[in-house]
Amino acid sequence: MRLSLRLSRSPVLLALALPLAAALAFSDETLDKVPKSEGYCSRILRVQGTRREGYTEFSLRVEGDPDFYKPGTSYRVTLSAAPPSYFRGFTLIALKENREGDKEEDHAGTFQIIDEEETQFMSNCPVAVTESTPRRRTRIQVFWIAPPAGTGCVILKASIVQKRIIYFQDEGSLTKKLCEQDSTFDGVTDKPILDCCACGTAKYRLTFYGNWSEKTHPKDYPRRANHWSAIIGGSHSKNYVLWEYGGYASEGVKQVAELGSPVKMEEEIRQQSDEVLTVIKAKAQWPAWQPLNVRAAPSAEFSVDRTRHLMSFLTMMGPSPDWNVGLSAEDLCTKECGWVQKVVQDLIPWDAGTDSGVTYESPNKPTIPQEKIRPLTSLDHPQSPFYDPEGGSITQVARVVIERIARKGEQCNIVPDNVDDIVADLAPEEKDEDDTPETCIYSNWSPWSACSSSTCDKGKRMRQRMLKAQLDLSVPCPDTQDFQPCMGPGCSDEDGSTCTMSEWITWSPCSISCGTGMRSRERYVKQFPEDGSVCTLPTEETEKCTVNEECSPSSCLMTEWGEWDECSATCGMGMKKRHRMVKMSPADGSMCKAETSQAEKCMMPECHTIPCLLSPWSEWSDCSVTCGKGMRTRQRMLKSLAELGDCNEELEQVEKCMLPECPIDCELTEWSQWSECNKSCGKGHMIRTRMIQMEPQFGGAPCPETVQRKRCRVRKCLRNPSIQKLRWREARESRRSEQLREESDGEQFPGCRMRPWTAWSECTKLCGGGIQERYMTVKKRFKSSQFTSCKDKKEIRACNVHPC
């Protein structure tokens, strides 16, 4: 289900009223006072009973928390009670604003039942939804289809029944106002953010608890590569949006969503330096879930102030097409000009709109054109791991806890919210208890190193320890290095005699346009010493600057060097550049020879190898042959960026493939010589033959003819032969008859006489195609034979060709 949110013109009302049975149980007197002409749908809203206002453990929520509805769009509406509270009955009605409900046109939109065992339409008011059976429950859900365009603005109210008590609110957690979305802003989330009136700053800790596991989400759970990517986000002003429902993913969000890489996202955040106070970062989690006694939940600290009081973050659930969890523009400033103490939010995954895959390990399938960011639902696709044919809510995959740990500076709301605030404001933040497992044996920590900053700019200091022994290899040991923020000498917050300075403002332009001059920069005192002493730290610095080294007619006027670009590497050794431009070409018309860019090496933190992130294997290709034995291949792609570490996993696999046997055509010998004519005179014929060497197999071409005849005529026969010729004929016939007798003992070939063929041998296979053989041997060779073909013969044929 896509949530598409807009601006409004006029409102619509959803109301949860009283169930029929419960209402009649304690409101007969009230019902009697209602005029009979009014419909029951209006009377249930006027029922009076024991009534409580301001109760906060019941809530009415529309999925996605929209302030506007899109005509004709379906929304999931949830009524819930926070444990241990519960409710027995309810009724859900959608009414236009300022309508009583006694007329059909007073109702707005239609409902759809999700679970018939929990909910049903009310018999006396068919446009309303009530409980199917009265029992204890903590949550119900229905779909509400928004009314057509032009219905205008409305109000959502909720009433539930617990025994004889009605909980009803005109304001608060059981009231929701939805307004029709203006088509001018179709698809854009418009949740107005109020200006913050809080003073000073507040420091928070974000802790991320990943609950996505095979136990909680068993369908198609990826056992091998499940993980959460590195968390990336920031505290920012309302002028900057990291991501939002109904908006489009930036390139940085896309790389987090598809690759789990925070590099581009961090670059985008840092480019908004005026709108961002703190960049939020936390390590990735491989695998996605482990018990907290094995691995601590990742956390990060950040600060907010009056202008940058919103917090957003995201992390990819991997592997997935482009699914993430996170918060967007979470406001930590209260209406009472204070800072929120604690935020606990369960998270469901959302789709970045850049890949159209529907399963965890779907092949890459870019969404063209790109779609808007939307929450995943249980009705998206039957193959989705979150699919539920009944349309139930998705089980949360993570929980984020944002807790205030300190407040600094003068506060507008000077009354602490609770005892914890007093401790947080007065005492310095204490280090968390040592969570080192007993199976990890370390040396003592070394002393803290010097601060990396020699001024009042923020820096880091480090200490180290050595891992001496790991008694249980299945329990990971924490890091051997510890880092802590710090400032240069004389800038410590703990020193009451020192002052806190602002960051340096950018350098002023050089004092001259040609040659060597001077430039300056300034900073100001943010907090004077608590002991009332004078702040002695410098508020101004000057240094030499060179704009144009040569001041001659052939020299050109250049701008000052810009700031250095970010390092080209995210870890290890890289390069950084800075640029300047030609402000004025040489007066003599020559070419400007001054360099416009400079490059130098830069060193980032040490690179750490991370596991390869690979796409699923593609389908096997077709076999390389159309019959018999061949080869086939499949491929996969490297999804993690090259700069995140080397990957030695194979990207292509090859295997043998077997298709049905190829057809074998019949094979024959060459034709023999033509025989003698079978008549001594008159018309006769002669023949020639050839033998089958291979019978056809597997549908091969059949054998053609093996014997050919053709006519022959030696001479005309005499009608009255003489006695001499008669004797000659008799002698020839006698010789021929003798020759025929000899031929009857074997087969005649030119130049030799052969024995008959032997019987066929047994087949070499019982099925699947075997071979039989038979032989013919030479019986007698004629002395006058000049034929080299007079030798033993052999024939082969296929047998048992039926499949096994």
Tab-separated table of N, CA and C in Angstrom, residues 4 6 110 142 168 193 199 213 248 365 419 673 683 689 706 734 775 779:
chain	number	residue	atom	x	y	z
A	4	SER	N	0.376	8.339	-0.079
A	4	SER	CA	0.649	9.539	-0.864
A	4	SER	C	-0.029	10.694	-0.155
A	6	ARG	N	-0.745	14.870	0.951
A	6	ARG	CA	-0.791	16.207	0.343
A	6	ARG	C	-1.266	17.286	1.311
A	110	THR	N	-15.302	4.648	2.960
A	110	THR	CA	-15.838	3.327	3.298
A	110	THR	C	-14.761	2.515	4.005
A	142	VAL	N	-8.390	-1.886	10.636
A	142	VAL	CA	-9.281	-1.926	9.480
A	142	VAL	C	-8.667	-1.044	8.394
A	168	PHE	N	-12.969	8.766	25.829
A	168	PHE	CA	-13.322	9.564	24.665
A	168	PHE	C	-12.508	10.845	24.714
A	193	ILE	N	6.659	21.442	10.249
A	193	ILE	CA	7.533	21.389	11.406
A	193	ILE	C	7.568	22.773	12.025
A	199	CYS	N	16.291	26.695	24.266
A	199	CYS	CA	17.557	27.414	24.350
A	199	CYS	C	18.691	26.430	24.617
A	213	SER	N	15.401	-11.394	12.591
A	213	SER	CA	16.068	-12.690	12.732
A	213	SER	C	15.190	-13.764	12.113
A	248	TYR	N	11.731	11.466	-3.251
A	248	TYR	CA	12.587	10.614	-4.059
A	248	TYR	C	13.946	10.445	-3.384
A	365	LYS	N	17.229	-5.157	-10.405
A	365	LYS	CA	16.220	-4.785	-11.392
A	365	LYS	C	15.867	-3.317	-11.171
A	419	VAL	N	14.037	13.635	37.867
A	419	VAL	CA	15.274	13.510	38.635
A	419	VAL	C	16.453	13.201	37.720
A	673	GLN	N	32.299	-53.544	-57.225
A	673	GLN	CA	32.332	-53.549	-58.685
A	673	GLN	C	31.088	-54.243	-59.224
A	683	LYS	N	19.473	-60.434	-73.590
A	683	LYS	CA	19.335	-59.434	-72.525
A	683	LYS	C	19.478	-60.072	-71.145
A	689	THR	N	26.750	-54.207	-54.939
A	689	THR	CA	26.237	-54.122	-53.555
A	689	THR	C	27.137	-53.243	-52.697
A	706	THR	N	20.923	-51.014	-50.626
A	706	THR	CA	22.242	-51.656	-50.559
A	706	THR	C	22.527	-52.505	-51.797
A	734	SER	N	27.809	-76.368	-67.955
A	734	SER	CA	28.317	-77.294	-66.934
A	734	SER	C	29.259	-76.564	-65.981
A	775	TYR	N	30.355	-61.184	-38.212
A	775	TYR	CA	31.574	-61.268	-39.025
A	775	TYR	C	31.357	-62.183	-40.240
A	779	LYS	N	36.671	-67.555	-47.387
A	779	LYS	CA	36.730	-69.023	-47.511
A	779	LYS	C	37.780	-69.450	-48.538
